[in-house]
């Protein structure tokens, strides 16, 4: 199945990255995400979860920058995961004005506030750092449309779920997309 109803500029980038047909995981998940439904997707490593995030987020943003406040917030486990995902996005948005930035504990929080305030479309963050930014009024999430958790399995190891939940519950309606490699039966 070829990808349907994808923003033409995004489709061109997908072709540049040799993505012309949806795999089985994407066939099941992307239409649900595009419809605006909340999604919990489970798939083994290598099934295409990260590519699905890239496609879904960029489609949600209509593959263009808008305003000053983040419209998509992506939670990741740590600095390494944040920077890897940010680099993946940067490869896809080279010819656009979409702004993406990672906020992690290892960087100075006041510098992060300033960079986000200047305008950001996608913020990739560890739950702890985003929570600190949010509750110090360092990030305006009033235009948030989507919250994504890249690999929810890390939430079992920490109290990050509380941080994500508090932020998520602060807003009336937005889409939630959560991916994991397995479901823990605990």
Coordinates of C-alpha atoms in Angstrom, one line a residue:
X1 CA 0.0 0.0 0.0
X2 CA 1.4 3.4 -0.9
X3 CA 0.9 6.2 1.6
X4 CA -2.3 8.1 1.0
X5 CA -3.2 11.7 1.8
X6 CA 0.3 12.6 2.9
X7 CA 1.3 16.3 2.4
X8 CA 3.1 16.3 -1.0
X9 CA 6.3 17.9 0.3
X10 CA 6.5 15.3 3.1
X11 CA 5.9 12.5 0.5
X12 CA 8.8 13.8 -1.5
X13 CA 11.1 13.6 1.6
X14 CA 9.8 10.1 2.3
X15 CA 10.7 9.0 -1.3
X16 CA 14.2 10.6 -0.7
X17 CA 14.5 8.3 2.3
X18 CA 13.3 5.3 0.2
X19 CA 10.0 5.0 2.0
X20 CA 7.3 4.5 -0.7
X21 CA 5.2 1.8 0.9
X22 CA 3.9 1.4 4.4
X23 CA 5.0 -1.7 6.3
X24 CA 2.5 -3.8 8.3
X25 CA 2.9 -1.8 11.5
X26 CA 2.5 1.5 9.6
X27 CA -0.6 0.3 7.7
X28 CA -2.3 -0.3 11.1
X29 CA -1.1 2.7 13.0
X30 CA -0.7 5.7 10.7
X31 CA -4.4 5.9 9.5
X32 CA -5.5 5.9 13.2
X33 CA -3.0 8.7 14.0
X34 CA -4.0 10.7 11.0
X35 CA -7.7 10.4 12.1
X36 CA -6.8 12.1 15.4
X37 CA -7.4 9.0 17.6
X38 CA -5.2 8.3 20.6
X39 CA -2.9 5.4 19.7
X40 CA -0.9 2.8 21.8
X41 CA 1.3 0.9 19.3
X42 CA 3.3 -2.1 20.3
X43 CA 6.0 -3.5 18.1
X44 CA 9.4 -5.1 18.3
X45 CA 12.6 -3.1 17.6
X46 CA 13.0 -2.5 13.9
X47 CA 9.3 -2.6 13.1
X48 CA 9.3 1.1 12.1
X49 CA 8.0 2.9 15.2
X50 CA 10.5 5.9 14.8
X51 CA 9.7 6.3 11.1
X52 CA 6.0 6.2 12.0
X53 CA 6.6 9.0 14.5
X54 CA 8.4 11.1 11.9
X55 CA 5.7 10.7 9.3
X56 CA 2.8 11.2 11.8
X57 CA 4.3 14.2 13.5
X58 CA 5.3 16.0 10.3
X59 CA 1.9 15.2 8.7
X60 CA 0.2 16.6 11.8
X61 CA 2.2 19.8 11.4
X62 CA 1.3 19.9 7.7
X63 CA 5.0 19.9 7.1
X64 CA 5.5 23.5 8.0
X65 CA 6.3 25.8 10.9
X66 CA 3.6 27.8 12.5
X67 CA 3.5 30.3 15.4
X68 CA 6.0 30.3 18.3
X69 CA 4.7 27.6 20.7
X70 CA 5.4 23.9 20.3
X71 CA 2.6 21.9 18.7
X72 CA 4.1 18.5 19.3
X73 CA 5.8 17.2 22.5
X74 CA 7.8 14.0 22.3
X75 CA 8.9 12.3 25.5
X76 CA 12.0 10.1 25.5
X77 CA 14.0 8.2 28.1
X78 CA 17.3 10.2 28.1
X79 CA 19.6 12.5 26.4
X80 CA 20.9 9.9 24.0
X81 CA 17.3 9.1 22.8
X82 CA 16.4 12.8 22.5
X83 CA 19.4 13.7 20.4
X84 CA 19.0 10.6 18.2
X85 CA 15.4 11.5 17.5
X86 CA 16.2 15.2 17.0
X87 CA 18.8 14.2 14.4
X88 CA 16.3 11.9 12.6
X89 CA 13.9 14.9 12.4
X90 CA 16.6 17.2 11.1
X91 CA 17.3 14.8 8.2
X92 CA 13.7 15.0 7.2
X93 CA 13.1 18.8 7.7
X94 CA 16.2 20.1 6.0
X95 CA 14.3 22.0 3.3
X96 CA 11.6 23.4 5.6
X97 CA 11.3 26.0 8.3
X98 CA 10.1 23.5 10.9
X99 CA 11.9 23.9 14.2
X100 CA 12.9 21.0 16.5
X101 CA 14.8 21.0 19.8
X102 CA 15.7 18.6 22.5
X103 CA 15.5 19.6 26.2
X104 CA 17.4 17.4 28.6
X105 CA 18.8 17.7 32.1
X106 CA 22.4 18.1 31.0
X107 CA 21.8 21.6 29.4
X108 CA 21.2 24.8 31.3
X109 CA 17.5 25.3 31.8
X110 CA 17.5 29.1 31.2
X111 CA 19.2 28.6 27.8
X112 CA 16.6 26.0 26.9
X113 CA 13.8 28.5 27.9
X114 CA 15.3 31.1 25.6
X115 CA 15.6 28.8 22.7
X116 CA 12.0 27.5 23.0
X117 CA 10.7 31.0 23.5
X118 CA 12.2 32.1 20.2
X119 CA 9.9 29.6 18.5
X120 CA 9.7 25.8 18.3
X121 CA 7.3 23.4 16.5
X122 CA 8.5 20.1 18.0
X123 CA 10.1 19.7 21.4
X124 CA 11.7 16.4 22.3
X125 CA 12.2 16.0 26.1
X126 CA 12.9 13.9 29.0
X127 CA 9.9 13.9 31.3
X128 CA 11.8 15.3 34.3
X129 CA 13.2 18.3 32.4
X130 CA 10.0 19.1 30.6
X131 CA 8.1 19.1 33.9
X132 CA 10.6 21.5 35.4
X133 CA 10.4 23.8 32.3
X134 CA 6.6 23.7 32.3
X135 CA 6.1 24.3 36.0
X136 CA 8.6 27.2 35.9
X137 CA 6.6 28.8 33.1
X138 CA 9.5 28.1 30.7
X139 CA 7.5 26.6 27.9
X140 CA 4.0 27.6 26.6
X141 CA 2.1 24.5 25.7
X142 CA -1.2 26.2 24.9
X143 CA -1.0 25.3 21.2
X144 CA 0.0 21.7 21.8
X145 CA -1.8 19.2 19.5
X146 CA 0.0 16.0 20.1
X147 CA 2.0 14.2 22.9
X148 CA 4.1 11.3 21.8
X149 CA 6.0 8.8 24.0
X150 CA 8.7 7.2 21.8
X151 CA 9.4 4.1 23.9
X152 CA 7.0 3.8 26.8
X153 CA 8.9 0.9 28.3
X154 CA 11.2 3.2 30.1
X155 CA 8.3 4.5 32.1
X156 CA 8.3 1.2 34.1
X157 CA 11.7 2.1 35.5
X158 CA 11.0 5.5 36.9
X159 CA 8.4 7.9 38.1
X160 CA 8.4 9.7 34.8
X161 CA 4.8 8.7 34.2
X162 CA 3.7 11.1 36.9
X163 CA 5.5 14.0 35.1
X164 CA 3.9 13.1 31.7
X165 CA 0.5 12.6 33.3
X166 CA 0.5 16.0 35.1
X167 CA 1.4 17.8 31.8
X168 CA -1.1 15.8 29.8
X169 CA -3.9 16.4 32.2
X170 CA -3.3 20.2 32.1
X171 CA -4.9 20.4 28.7
X172 CA -8.5 19.8 27.5
X173 CA -7.9 17.9 24.3
X174 CA -4.9 16.7 22.4
X175 CA -3.8 13.5 20.7
X176 CA -1.7 11.0 22.5
X177 CA 0.5 8.6 20.7
X178 CA 2.5 6.0 22.7
X179 CA 4.8 3.4 21.3
X180 CA 6.4 0.4 23.2
X181 CA 8.3 -2.7 22.4
X182 CA 6.1 -4.9 24.6
X183 CA 3.3 -4.7 27.2
X184 CA 4.3 -5.3 30.7
X185 CA 1.6 -7.4 32.4
X186 CA 2.4 -6.0 35.9

